[in-house]
Each structure stands twice: as structure tokens, then as C-alpha cells.
PDB file of C-alpha atoms and ligand atoms in Angstrom:
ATOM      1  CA  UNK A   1     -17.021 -12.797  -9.728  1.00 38.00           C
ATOM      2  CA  UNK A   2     -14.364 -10.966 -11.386  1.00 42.00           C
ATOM      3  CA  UNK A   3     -14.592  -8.118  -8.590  1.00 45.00           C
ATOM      4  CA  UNK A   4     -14.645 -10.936  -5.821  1.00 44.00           C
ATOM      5  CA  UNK A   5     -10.983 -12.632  -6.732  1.00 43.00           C
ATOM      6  CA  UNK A   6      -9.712  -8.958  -7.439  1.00 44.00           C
ATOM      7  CA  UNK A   7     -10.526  -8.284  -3.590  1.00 43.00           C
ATOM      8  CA  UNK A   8      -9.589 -12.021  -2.790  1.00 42.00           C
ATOM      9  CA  UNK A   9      -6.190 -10.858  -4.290  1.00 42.00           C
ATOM     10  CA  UNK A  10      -5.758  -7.473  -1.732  1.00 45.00           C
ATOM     11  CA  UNK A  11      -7.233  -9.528   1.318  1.00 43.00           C
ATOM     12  CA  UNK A  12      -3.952 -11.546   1.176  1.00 43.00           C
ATOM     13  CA  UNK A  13      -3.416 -14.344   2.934  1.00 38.00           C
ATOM     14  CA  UNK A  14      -5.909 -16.552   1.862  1.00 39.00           C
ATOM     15  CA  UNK A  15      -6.198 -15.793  -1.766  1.00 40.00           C
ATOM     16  CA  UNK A  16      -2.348 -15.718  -1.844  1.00 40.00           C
ATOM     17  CA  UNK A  17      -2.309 -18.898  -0.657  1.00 39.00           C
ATOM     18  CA  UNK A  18      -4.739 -20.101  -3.640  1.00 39.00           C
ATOM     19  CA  UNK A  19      -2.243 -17.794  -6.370  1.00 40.00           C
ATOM     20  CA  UNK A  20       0.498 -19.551  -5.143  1.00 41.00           C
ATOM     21  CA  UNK A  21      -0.900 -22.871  -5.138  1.00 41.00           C
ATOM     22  CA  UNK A  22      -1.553 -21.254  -9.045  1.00 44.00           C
ATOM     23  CA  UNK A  23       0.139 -20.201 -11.962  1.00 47.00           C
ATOM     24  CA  UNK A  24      -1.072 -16.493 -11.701  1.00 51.00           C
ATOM     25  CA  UNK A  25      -4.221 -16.379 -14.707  1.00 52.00           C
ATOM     26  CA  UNK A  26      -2.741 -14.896 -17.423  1.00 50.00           C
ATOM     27  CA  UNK A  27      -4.129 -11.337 -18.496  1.00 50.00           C
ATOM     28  CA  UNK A  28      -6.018 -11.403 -21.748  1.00 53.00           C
ATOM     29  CA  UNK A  29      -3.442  -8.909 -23.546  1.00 65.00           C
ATOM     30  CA  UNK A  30       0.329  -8.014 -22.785  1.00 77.00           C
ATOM     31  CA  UNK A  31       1.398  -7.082 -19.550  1.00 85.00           C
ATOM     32  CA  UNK A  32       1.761  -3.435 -20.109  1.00 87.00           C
ATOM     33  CA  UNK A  33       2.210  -1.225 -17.248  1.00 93.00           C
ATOM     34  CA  UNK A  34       2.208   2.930 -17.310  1.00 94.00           C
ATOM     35  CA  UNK A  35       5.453   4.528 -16.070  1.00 96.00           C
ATOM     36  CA  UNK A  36       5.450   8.104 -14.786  1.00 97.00           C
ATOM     37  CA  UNK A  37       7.763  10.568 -14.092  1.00 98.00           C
ATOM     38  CA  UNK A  38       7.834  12.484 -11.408  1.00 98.00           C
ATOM     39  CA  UNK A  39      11.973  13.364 -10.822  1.00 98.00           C
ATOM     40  CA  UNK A  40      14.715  12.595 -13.110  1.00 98.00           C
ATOM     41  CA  UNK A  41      15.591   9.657 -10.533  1.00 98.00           C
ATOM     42  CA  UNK A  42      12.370   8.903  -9.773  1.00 98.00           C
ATOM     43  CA  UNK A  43       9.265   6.852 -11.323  1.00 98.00           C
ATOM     44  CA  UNK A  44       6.363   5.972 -10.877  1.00 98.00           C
ATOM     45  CA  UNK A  45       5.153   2.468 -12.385  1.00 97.00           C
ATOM     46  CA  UNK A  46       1.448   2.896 -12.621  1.00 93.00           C
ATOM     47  CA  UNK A  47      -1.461   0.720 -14.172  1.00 84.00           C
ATOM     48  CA  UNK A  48      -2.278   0.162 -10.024  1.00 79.00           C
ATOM     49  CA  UNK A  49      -5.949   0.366 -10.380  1.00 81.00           C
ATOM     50  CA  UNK A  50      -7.936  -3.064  -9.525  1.00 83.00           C
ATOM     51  CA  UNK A  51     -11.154  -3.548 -11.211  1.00 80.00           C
ATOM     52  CA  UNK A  52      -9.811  -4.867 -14.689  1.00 82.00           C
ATOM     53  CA  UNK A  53      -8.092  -8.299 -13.706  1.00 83.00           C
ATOM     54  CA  UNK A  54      -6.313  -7.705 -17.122  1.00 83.00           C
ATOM     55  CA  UNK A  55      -4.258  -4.537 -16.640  1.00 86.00           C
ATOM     56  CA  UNK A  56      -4.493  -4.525 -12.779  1.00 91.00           C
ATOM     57  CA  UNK A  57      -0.243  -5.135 -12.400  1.00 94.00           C
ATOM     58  CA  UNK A  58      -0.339  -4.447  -9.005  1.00 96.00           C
ATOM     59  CA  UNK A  59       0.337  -1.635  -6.487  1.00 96.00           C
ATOM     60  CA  UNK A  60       1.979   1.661  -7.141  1.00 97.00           C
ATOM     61  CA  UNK A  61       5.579   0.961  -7.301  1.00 98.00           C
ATOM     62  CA  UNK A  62       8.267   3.462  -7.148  1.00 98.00           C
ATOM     63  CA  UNK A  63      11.661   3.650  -8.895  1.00 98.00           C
ATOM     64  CA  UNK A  64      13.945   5.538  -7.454  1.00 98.00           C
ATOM     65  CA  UNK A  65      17.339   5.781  -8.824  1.00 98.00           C
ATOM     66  CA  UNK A  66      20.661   6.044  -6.616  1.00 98.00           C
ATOM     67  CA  UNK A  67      24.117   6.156  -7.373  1.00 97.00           C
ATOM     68  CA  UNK A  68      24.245   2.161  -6.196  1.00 96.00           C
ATOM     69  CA  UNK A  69      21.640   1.231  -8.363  1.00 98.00           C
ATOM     70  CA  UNK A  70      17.588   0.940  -8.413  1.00 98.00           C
ATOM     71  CA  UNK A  71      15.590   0.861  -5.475  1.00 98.00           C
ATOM     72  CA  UNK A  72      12.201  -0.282  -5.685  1.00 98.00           C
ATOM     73  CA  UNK A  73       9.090   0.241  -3.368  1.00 98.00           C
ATOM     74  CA  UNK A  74       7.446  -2.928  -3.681  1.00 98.00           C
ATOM     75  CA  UNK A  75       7.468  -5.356  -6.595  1.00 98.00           C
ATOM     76  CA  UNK A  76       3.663  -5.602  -7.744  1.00 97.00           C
ATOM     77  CA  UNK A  77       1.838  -8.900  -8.515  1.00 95.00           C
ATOM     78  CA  UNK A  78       3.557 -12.225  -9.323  1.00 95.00           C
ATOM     79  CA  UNK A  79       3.869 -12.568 -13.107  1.00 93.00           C
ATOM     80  CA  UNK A  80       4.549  -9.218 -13.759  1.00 95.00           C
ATOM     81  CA  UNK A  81       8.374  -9.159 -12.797  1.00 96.00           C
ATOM     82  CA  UNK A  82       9.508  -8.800 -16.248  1.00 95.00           C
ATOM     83  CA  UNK A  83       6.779  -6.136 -17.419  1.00 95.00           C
ATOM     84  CA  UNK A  84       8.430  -4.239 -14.377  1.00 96.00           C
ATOM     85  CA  UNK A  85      12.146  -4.907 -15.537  1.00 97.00           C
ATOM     86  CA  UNK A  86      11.308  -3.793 -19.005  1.00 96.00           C
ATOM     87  CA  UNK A  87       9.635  -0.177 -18.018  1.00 96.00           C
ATOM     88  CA  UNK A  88      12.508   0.460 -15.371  1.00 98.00           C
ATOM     89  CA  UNK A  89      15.362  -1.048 -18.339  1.00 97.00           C
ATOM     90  CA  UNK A  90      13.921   2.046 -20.086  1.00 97.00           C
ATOM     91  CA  UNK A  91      14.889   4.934 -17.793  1.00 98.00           C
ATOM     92  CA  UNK A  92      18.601   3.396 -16.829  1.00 98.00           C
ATOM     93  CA  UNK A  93      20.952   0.807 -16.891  1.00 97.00           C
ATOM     94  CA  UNK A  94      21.702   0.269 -13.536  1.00 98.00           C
ATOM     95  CA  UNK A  95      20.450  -3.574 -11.814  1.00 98.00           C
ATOM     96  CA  UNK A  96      17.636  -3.291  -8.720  1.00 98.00           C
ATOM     97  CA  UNK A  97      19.935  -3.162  -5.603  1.00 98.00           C
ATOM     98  CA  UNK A  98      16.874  -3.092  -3.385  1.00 98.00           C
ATOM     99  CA  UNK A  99      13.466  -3.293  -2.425  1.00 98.00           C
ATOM    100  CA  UNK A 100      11.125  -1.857   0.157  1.00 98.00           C
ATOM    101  CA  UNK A 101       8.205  -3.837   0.745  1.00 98.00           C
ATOM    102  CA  UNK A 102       5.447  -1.274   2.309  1.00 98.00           C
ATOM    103  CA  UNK A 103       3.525  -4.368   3.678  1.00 98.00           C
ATOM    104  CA  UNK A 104       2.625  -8.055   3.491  1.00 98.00           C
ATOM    105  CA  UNK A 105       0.007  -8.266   0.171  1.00 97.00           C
ATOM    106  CA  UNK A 106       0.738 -10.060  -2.905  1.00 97.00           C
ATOM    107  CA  UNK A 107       0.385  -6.799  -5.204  1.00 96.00           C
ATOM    108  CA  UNK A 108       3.164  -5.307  -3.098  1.00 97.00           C
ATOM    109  CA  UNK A 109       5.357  -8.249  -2.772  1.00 98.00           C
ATOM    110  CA  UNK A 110       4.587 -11.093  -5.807  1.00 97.00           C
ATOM    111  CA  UNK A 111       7.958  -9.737  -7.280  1.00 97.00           C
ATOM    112  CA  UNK A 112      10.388 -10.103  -4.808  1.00 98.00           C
ATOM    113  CA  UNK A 113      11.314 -13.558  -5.817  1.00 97.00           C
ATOM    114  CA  UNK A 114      11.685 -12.350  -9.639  1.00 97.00           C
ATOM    115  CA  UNK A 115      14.501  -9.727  -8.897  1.00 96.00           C
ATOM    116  CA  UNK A 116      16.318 -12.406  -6.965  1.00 87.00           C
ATOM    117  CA  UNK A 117      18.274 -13.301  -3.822  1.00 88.00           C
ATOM    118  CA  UNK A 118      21.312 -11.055  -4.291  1.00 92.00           C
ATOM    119  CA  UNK A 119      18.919  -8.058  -4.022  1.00 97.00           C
ATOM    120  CA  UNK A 120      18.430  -6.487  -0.270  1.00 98.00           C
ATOM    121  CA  UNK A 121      14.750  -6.212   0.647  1.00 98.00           C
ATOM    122  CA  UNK A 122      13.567  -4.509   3.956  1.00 98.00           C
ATOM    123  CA  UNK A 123      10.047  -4.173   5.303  1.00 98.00           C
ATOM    124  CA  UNK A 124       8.454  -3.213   8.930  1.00 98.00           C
ATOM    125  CA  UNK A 125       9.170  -6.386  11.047  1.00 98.00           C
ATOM    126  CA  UNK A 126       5.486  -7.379  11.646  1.00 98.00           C
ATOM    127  CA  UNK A 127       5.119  -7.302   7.717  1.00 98.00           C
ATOM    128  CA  UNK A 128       8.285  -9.859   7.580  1.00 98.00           C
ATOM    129  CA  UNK A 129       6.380 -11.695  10.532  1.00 98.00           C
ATOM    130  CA  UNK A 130       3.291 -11.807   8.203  1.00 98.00           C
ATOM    131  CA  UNK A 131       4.989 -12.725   4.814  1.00 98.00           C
ATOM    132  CA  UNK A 132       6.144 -15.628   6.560  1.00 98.00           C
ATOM    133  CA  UNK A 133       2.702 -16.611   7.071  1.00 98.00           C
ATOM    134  CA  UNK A 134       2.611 -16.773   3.099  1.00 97.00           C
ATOM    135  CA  UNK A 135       2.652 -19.385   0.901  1.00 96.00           C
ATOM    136  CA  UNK A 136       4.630 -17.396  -1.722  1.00 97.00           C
ATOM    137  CA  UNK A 137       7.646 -17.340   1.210  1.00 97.00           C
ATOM    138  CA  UNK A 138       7.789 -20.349   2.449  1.00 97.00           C
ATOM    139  CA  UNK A 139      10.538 -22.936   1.973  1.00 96.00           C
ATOM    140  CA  UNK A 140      13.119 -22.427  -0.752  1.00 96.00           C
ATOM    141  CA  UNK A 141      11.013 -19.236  -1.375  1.00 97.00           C
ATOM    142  CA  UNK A 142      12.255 -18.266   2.204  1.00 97.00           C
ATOM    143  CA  UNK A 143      15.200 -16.397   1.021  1.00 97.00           C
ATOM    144  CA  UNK A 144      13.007 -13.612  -0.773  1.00 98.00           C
ATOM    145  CA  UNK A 145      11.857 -12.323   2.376  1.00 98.00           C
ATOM    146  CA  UNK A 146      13.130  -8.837   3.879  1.00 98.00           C
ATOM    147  CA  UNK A 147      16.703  -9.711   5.045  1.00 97.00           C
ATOM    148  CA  UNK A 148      16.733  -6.270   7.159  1.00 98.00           C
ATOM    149  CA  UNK A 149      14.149  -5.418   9.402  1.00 98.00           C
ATOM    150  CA  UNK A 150      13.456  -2.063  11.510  1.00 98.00           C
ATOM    151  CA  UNK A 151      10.706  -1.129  14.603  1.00 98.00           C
ATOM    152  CA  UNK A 152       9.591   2.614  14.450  1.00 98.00           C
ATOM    153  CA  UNK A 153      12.265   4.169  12.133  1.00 98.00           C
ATOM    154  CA  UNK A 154      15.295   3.239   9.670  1.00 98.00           C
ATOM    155  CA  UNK A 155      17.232   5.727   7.123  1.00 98.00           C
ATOM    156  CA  UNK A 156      19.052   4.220   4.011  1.00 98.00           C
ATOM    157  CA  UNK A 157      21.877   6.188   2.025  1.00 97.00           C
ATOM    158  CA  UNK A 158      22.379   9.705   2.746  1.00 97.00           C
ATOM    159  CA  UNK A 159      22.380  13.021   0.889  1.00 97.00           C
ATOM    160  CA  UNK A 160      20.440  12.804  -2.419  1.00 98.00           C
ATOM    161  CA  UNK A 161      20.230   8.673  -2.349  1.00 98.00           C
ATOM    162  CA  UNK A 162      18.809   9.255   1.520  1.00 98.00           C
ATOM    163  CA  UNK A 163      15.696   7.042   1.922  1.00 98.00           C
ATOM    164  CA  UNK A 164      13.652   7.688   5.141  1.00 98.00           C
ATOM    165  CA  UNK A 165      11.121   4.734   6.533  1.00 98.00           C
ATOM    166  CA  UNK A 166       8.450   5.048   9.262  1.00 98.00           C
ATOM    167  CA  UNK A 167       6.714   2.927  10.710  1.00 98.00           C
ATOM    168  CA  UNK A 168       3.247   4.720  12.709  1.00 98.00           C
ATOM    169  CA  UNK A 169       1.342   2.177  13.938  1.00 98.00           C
ATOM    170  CA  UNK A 170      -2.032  -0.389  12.680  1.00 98.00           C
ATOM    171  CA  UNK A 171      -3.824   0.444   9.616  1.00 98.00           C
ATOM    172  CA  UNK A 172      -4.496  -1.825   6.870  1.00 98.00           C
ATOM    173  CA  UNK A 173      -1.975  -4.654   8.171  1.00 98.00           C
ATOM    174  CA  UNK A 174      -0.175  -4.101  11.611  1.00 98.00           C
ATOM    175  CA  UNK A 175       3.157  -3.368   9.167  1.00 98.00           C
ATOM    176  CA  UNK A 176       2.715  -0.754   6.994  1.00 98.00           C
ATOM    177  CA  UNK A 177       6.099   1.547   6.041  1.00 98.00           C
ATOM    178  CA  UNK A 178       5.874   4.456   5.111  1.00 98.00           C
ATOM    179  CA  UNK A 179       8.590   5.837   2.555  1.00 98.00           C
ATOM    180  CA  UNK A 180      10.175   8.859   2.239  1.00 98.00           C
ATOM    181  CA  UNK A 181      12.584  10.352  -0.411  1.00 98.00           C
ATOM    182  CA  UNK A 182      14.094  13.508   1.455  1.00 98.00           C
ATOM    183  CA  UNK A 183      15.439  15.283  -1.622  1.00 98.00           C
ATOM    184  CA  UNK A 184      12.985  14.890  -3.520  1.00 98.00           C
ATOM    185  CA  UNK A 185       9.808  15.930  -0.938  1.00 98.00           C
ATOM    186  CA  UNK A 186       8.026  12.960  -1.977  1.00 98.00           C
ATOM    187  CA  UNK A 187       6.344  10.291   0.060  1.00 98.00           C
ATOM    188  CA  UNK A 188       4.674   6.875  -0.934  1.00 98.00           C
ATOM    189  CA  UNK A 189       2.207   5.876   1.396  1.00 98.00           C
ATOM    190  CA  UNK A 190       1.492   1.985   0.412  1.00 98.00           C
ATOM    191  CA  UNK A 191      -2.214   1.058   1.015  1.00 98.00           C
ATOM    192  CA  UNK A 192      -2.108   3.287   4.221  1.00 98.00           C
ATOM    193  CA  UNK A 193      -3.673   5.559   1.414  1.00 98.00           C
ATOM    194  CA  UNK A 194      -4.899   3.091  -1.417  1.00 97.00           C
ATOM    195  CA  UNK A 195      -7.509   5.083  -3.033  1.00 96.00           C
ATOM    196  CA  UNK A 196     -10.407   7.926  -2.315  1.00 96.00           C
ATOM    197  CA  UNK A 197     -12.392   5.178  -0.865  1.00 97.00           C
ATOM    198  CA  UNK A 198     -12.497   3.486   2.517  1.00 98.00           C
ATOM    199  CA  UNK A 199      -9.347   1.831   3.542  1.00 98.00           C
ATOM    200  CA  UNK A 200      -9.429  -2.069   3.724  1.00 97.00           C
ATOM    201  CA  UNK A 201      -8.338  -3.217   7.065  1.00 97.00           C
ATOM    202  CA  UNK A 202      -7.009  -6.805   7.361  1.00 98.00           C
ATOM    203  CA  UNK A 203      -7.591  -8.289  10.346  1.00 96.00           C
ATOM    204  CA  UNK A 204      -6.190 -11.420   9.682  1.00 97.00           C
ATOM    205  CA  UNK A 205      -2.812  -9.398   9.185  1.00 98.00           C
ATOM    206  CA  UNK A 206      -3.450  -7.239  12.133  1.00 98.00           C
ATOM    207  CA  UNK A 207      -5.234  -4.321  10.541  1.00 98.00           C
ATOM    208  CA  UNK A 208      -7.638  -1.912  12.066  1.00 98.00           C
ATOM    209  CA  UNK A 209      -9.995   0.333  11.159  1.00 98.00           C
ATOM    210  CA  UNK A 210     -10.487   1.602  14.713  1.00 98.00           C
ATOM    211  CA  UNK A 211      -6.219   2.703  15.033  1.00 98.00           C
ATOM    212  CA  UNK A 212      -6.291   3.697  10.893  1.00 98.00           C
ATOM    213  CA  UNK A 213      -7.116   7.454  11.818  1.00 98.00           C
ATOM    214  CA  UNK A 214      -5.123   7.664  14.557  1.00 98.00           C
ATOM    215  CA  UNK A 215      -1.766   5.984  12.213  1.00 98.00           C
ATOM    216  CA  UNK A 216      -2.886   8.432   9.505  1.00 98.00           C
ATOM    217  CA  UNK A 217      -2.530  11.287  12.093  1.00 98.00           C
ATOM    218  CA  UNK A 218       0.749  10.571  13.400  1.00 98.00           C
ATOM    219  CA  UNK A 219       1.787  10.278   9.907  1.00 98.00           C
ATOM    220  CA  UNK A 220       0.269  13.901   8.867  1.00 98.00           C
ATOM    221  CA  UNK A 221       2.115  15.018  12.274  1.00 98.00           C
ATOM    222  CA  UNK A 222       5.379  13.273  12.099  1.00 97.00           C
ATOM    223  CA  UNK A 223       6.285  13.514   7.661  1.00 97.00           C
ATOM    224  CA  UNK A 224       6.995  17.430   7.211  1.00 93.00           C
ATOM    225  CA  UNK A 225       8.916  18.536   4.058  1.00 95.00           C
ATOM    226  CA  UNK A 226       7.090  16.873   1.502  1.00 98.00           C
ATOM    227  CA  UNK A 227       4.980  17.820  -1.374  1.00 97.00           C
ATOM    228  CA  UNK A 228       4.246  14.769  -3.259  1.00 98.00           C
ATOM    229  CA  UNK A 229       2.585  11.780  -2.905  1.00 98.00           C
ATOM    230  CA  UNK A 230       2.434   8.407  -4.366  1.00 98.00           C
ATOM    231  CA  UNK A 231      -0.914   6.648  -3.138  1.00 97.00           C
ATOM    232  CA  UNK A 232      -0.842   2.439  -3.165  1.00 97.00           C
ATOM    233  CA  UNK A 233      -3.264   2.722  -5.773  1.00 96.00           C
ATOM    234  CA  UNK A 234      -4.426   6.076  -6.944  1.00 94.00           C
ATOM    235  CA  UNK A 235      -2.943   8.550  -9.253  1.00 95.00           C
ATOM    236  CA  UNK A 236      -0.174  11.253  -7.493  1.00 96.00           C
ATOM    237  CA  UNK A 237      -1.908  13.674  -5.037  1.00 97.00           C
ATOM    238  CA  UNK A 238      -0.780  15.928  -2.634  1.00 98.00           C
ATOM    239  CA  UNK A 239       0.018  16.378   1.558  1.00 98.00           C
ATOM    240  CA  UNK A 240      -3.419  18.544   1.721  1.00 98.00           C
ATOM    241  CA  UNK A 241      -5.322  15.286  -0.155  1.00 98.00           C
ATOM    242  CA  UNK A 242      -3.828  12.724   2.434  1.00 98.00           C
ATOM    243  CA  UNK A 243      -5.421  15.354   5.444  1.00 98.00           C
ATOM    244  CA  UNK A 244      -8.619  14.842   3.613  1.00 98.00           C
ATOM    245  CA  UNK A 245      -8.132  10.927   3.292  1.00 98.00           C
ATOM    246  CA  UNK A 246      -7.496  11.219   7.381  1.00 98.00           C
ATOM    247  CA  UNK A 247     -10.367  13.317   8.008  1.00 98.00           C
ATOM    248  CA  UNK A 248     -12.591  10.905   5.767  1.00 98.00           C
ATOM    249  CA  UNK A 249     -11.426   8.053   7.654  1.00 98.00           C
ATOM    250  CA  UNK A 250     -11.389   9.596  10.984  1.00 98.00           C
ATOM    251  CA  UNK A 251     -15.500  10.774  10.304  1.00 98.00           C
ATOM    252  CA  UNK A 252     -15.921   6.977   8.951  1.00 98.00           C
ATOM    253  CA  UNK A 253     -14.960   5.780  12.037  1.00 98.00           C
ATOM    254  CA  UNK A 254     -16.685   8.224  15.041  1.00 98.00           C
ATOM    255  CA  UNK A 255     -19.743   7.748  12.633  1.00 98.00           C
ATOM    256  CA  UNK A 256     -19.565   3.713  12.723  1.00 98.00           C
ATOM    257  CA  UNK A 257     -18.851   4.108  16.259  1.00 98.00           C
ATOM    258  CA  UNK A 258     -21.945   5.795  16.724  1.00 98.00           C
ATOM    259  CA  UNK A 259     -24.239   4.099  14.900  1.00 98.00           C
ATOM    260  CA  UNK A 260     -23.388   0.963  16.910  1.00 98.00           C
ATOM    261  CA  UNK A 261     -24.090   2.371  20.097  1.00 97.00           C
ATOM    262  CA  UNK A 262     -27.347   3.657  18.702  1.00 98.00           C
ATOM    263  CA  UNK A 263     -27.620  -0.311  17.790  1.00 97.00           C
ATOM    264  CA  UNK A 264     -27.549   0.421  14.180  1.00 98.00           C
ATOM    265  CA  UNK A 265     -26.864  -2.617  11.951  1.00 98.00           C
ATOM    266  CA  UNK A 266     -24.200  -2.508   9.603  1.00 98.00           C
ATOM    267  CA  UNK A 267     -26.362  -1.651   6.687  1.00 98.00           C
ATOM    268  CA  UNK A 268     -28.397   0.837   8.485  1.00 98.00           C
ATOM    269  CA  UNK A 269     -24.488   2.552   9.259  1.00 98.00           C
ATOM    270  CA  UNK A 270     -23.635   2.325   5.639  1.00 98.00           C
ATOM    271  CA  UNK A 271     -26.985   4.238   4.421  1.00 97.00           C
ATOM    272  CA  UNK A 272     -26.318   6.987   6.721  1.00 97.00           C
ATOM    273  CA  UNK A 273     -22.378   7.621   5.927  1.00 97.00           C
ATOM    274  CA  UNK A 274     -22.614  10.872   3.728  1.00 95.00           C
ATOM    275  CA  UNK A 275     -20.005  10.026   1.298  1.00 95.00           C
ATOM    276  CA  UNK A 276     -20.670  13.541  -0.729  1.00 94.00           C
ATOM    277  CA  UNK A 277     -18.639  15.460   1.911  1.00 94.00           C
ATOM    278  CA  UNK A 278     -15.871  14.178   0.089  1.00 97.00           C
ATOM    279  CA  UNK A 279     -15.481  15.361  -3.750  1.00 95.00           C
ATOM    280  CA  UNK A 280     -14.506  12.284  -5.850  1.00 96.00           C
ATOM    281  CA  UNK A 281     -14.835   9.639  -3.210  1.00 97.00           C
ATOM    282  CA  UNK A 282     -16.269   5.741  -3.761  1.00 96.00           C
ATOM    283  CA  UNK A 283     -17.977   4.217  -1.278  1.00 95.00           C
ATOM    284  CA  UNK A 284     -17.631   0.843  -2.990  1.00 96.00           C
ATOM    285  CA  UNK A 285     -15.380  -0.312  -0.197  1.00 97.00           C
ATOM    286  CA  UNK A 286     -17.250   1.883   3.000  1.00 98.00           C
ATOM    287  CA  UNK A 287     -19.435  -1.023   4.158  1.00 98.00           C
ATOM    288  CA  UNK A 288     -16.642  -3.534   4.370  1.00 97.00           C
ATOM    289  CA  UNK A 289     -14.972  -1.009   6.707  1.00 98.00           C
ATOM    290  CA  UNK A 290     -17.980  -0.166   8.816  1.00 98.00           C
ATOM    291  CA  UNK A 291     -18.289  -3.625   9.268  1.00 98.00           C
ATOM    292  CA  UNK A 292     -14.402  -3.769  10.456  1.00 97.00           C
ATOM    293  CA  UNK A 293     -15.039  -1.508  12.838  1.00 98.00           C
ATOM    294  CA  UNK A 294     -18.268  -3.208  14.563  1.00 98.00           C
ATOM    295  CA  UNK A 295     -16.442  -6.460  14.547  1.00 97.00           C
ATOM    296  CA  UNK A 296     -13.201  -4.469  16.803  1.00 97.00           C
ATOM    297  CA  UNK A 297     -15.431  -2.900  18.939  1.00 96.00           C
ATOM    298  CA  UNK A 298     -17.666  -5.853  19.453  1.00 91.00           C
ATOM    299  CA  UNK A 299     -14.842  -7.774  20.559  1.00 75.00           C
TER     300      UNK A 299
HETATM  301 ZN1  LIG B 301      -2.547  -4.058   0.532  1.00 62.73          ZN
END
């Protein structure tokens, strides 16, 4: 039950209909949430895995200091605004000037509303499109979505500060940003790269598991000059781990593809996915994605 509102929670819209209809449970223990460095301007606030409703906070969100003040790459789950503040309040004094939302979910955006009105958010304009959809932005609430938009590519600040976003296509909503910190060779992938598992795709936000490889690609082909990178989910891994992550998602897909044309069920798709190709890999979320893919391609 416990695994089913976790996933509930990442499906998004809705179970974030429900958690805003909700005050958000509250975790057994304190909110604590795991901060890593990475640069001396930049952080990673961790504690990202779900599975534990009591320390999951929330996506990967980075901190990334500039000479205006904090941005942030997305805000994590509602309730867990000031657990944020606190960890960030420890590595400088300078007030959140901004926040990138890498797409639509609660995890990624339940915070936006916490940091408050004054500070700029941007996202892809088909995630603003589908946060409006949510309950957590709707009337008075309306003023915490992105205020600045962009279509295929947007740069913020320059020199050291210089932020770089991309936007690649459909994946696991049809808005995900990708964000890169130039000087510092990192990238942060939102849940374009969750985990060593099979992506989820939301459909009802315009995801796809059929385009996923394909976005992955162009992102592998287009995002040179880094050496970092900060999963939605996962711990930090590295340019060569996201090629594997494409390749695994790319062989998920021609194999799904093929089994349906054999006329393969789902489950019979599933059995025959050899997940031990792939050193460290789940397959906890592999049928839900097989089954995304039959349900495109039977469209
Ligand atoms: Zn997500």
C-alpha cells in the first residue's frame, strides 16, 4: 500500500490532486534531508530515493550558488520547504533568487509556493501548460507557477553564474528540462534519468516510452562538456552511465516492440526482458513501461 501512494505521488496529476486536497502525511521522524557537495557553489540535496514514505523528501534538487543569490533545480515535495531552507541556510547566506522546475510532478515542484512569489521560476512551457492542470497551482496558488517560459533552448547568467536549459523532446512528461551548469561540467537530468530502472512515462502528462530513447539520444548528442551528473533520483553518476541508461531504454523499447508484434502479452514481454545486461539495474518499474509502450503503439 505504502509502495502504491509512493508511485501515486510520481504519477502526478491525480495523486497531486488528492495531496493537495491533503495536508501532506507527516513523516514518522524529522524531515531530514542529505546535502552533498559536489562544487564549492554547488549542492546536491539528496534523501531522493522513494520507497520509505518517511525520508522520501522528494527529487534530487540542486543548489547552485551565483553571485545574485541561490538557484534551485526544483523544490522537492510539499512539506519539506523548510527542511530544504535549513540544509541550503547551511552552505550560505544568500535568499533563493530562482527556481528551475525540470517538469510538472509534485516531488519536483511541491516547494515552489514555500520560497514565495518574489522568487523567478522557469520551466519548459508544456511543463507550465501541465502544472496548470494541478491542483497545487490553481487559483491564488496561480502565482507560483514558472513566470518565464522557453521552447527548445534558454541560457541564464553568463560566465561562472551561466545556466544552460534544453529542452529535447517527450520522455517521462512532454516537458522535461534539462539543466546545465557550464563551469562546472555538470548536468541534472530530472526524471529523464530517475534511477537504474525503467523510466516512468506519464501519459496523462504527455510522456512516452516510445520517443524516451530517441530524447535520451539527442541529449547524449547535443550536452558535450560535461562530466557530472545529477540523476532525479539516484546517487551522482557519470556521462558514460547516462549512455548506458539510453542504451537500456532504447533495448527496452525495440524488445517491447517486438514482443507485440510476435503478439506477446505484456507479461510474457516482461519475462523475456534480460535485465542482467545491465549491472545494478531494477526491474521493479520494467513492466509498467512495457506496458506504456503497447498501449502507444496500440493506439
Ligand atoms: Zn517525475
Amino acid at each position: 500500500m505504502k509502495r502504491l501512494v509512493l508511485l501515486g505521488v510520481l504519477i502526478g496529476v491525480g495523486a497531486l490532486s488528492l495531496a493537495a486536497a491533503q495536508p501532506p502525511a507527516a513523516p514518522a521522524g524529522p524531515r531530514v534531508i542529505d546535502i552533498q557537495k559536489l562544487k564549492d557553489n554547488l549542492y546536491v540535496l539528496t534523501s531522493s530515493t522513494p520507497g520509505n514514505p518517511a525520508t522520501f523528501s522528494g527529487g534530487n534538487v540542486a543548489v547552485f550558488i551565483t553571485d545574485g543569490g541561490v538557484t534551485l533545480v526544483d523544490t522537492k515535495l510539499n512539506g519539506w520547504g523548510q527542511a530544504v531552507l535549513d540544509k541550503i541556510k547551511g552552505v550560505t547566506d544568500k535568499p533563493v533568487t530562482r527556481i528551475i522546475n525540470t517538469h510538472t510532478h509534485g516531488d519536483h515542484t511541491g516547494n515552489n509556493g514555500f520560497f514565495g512569489a518574489n522568487v523567478e521560476i522557469i520551466a519548459h512551457e508544456n511543463t507550465k501548460a501541465n502544472m496548470q492542470k494541478m491542483d497545487a497551482f490553481k487559483g491564488d496558488n496561480a502565482k507560483f507557477l514558472p513566470g518565464k517560459t522557453y521552447q527548445d533552448k534558454m541560457s541564464l547568467g553568463s560566465g561562472k553564474d551561466k545556466i544552460d536549459l534544453y529542452y529535447f523532446g517527450k520522455g517521462h512528461t512532454s516537458g522535461d528540462t534539462f539543466v546545465v551548469f557550464p563551469a562546472l561540467r555538470i548536468l541534472h537530468t530530472g526524471d529523464m534519468w530517475a534511477w537504474k530502472d525503467a523510466p516512468l512515462c506519464d501519459r496523462n502528462n504527455g510522456g512516452s516510452c516510445v520517443d524516451f530513447p530517441r530524447t535520451l539520444q539527442k541529449v547524449i548528442a547535443g550536452i558535450k562538456n560535461v562530466d557530472t551528473v545529477i540523476p532525479g533520483h539516484s546517487p551522482i553518476q557519470t556521462p558514460k552511465d547516462l549512455q548506458e541508461y539510453q542504451r537500456f531504454t532504447a533495448d527496452m523499447l525495440s524488445h517491447a516492440t517486438n514482443e507485440l508484434k510476435a503478439g506477446k502479452s505484456v507479461d510474457e514481454a516482461f519475462a523475456s526482458f534480460k535485465i542482467d545486461k545491465y549491472p545494478g539495474y531494477k526491474n521493479e518499474r520494467v513492466k509498467a513501461a512495457i506496458q506504456a509502450v503497447y498501449d502507444e503503439l496500440k493506439k
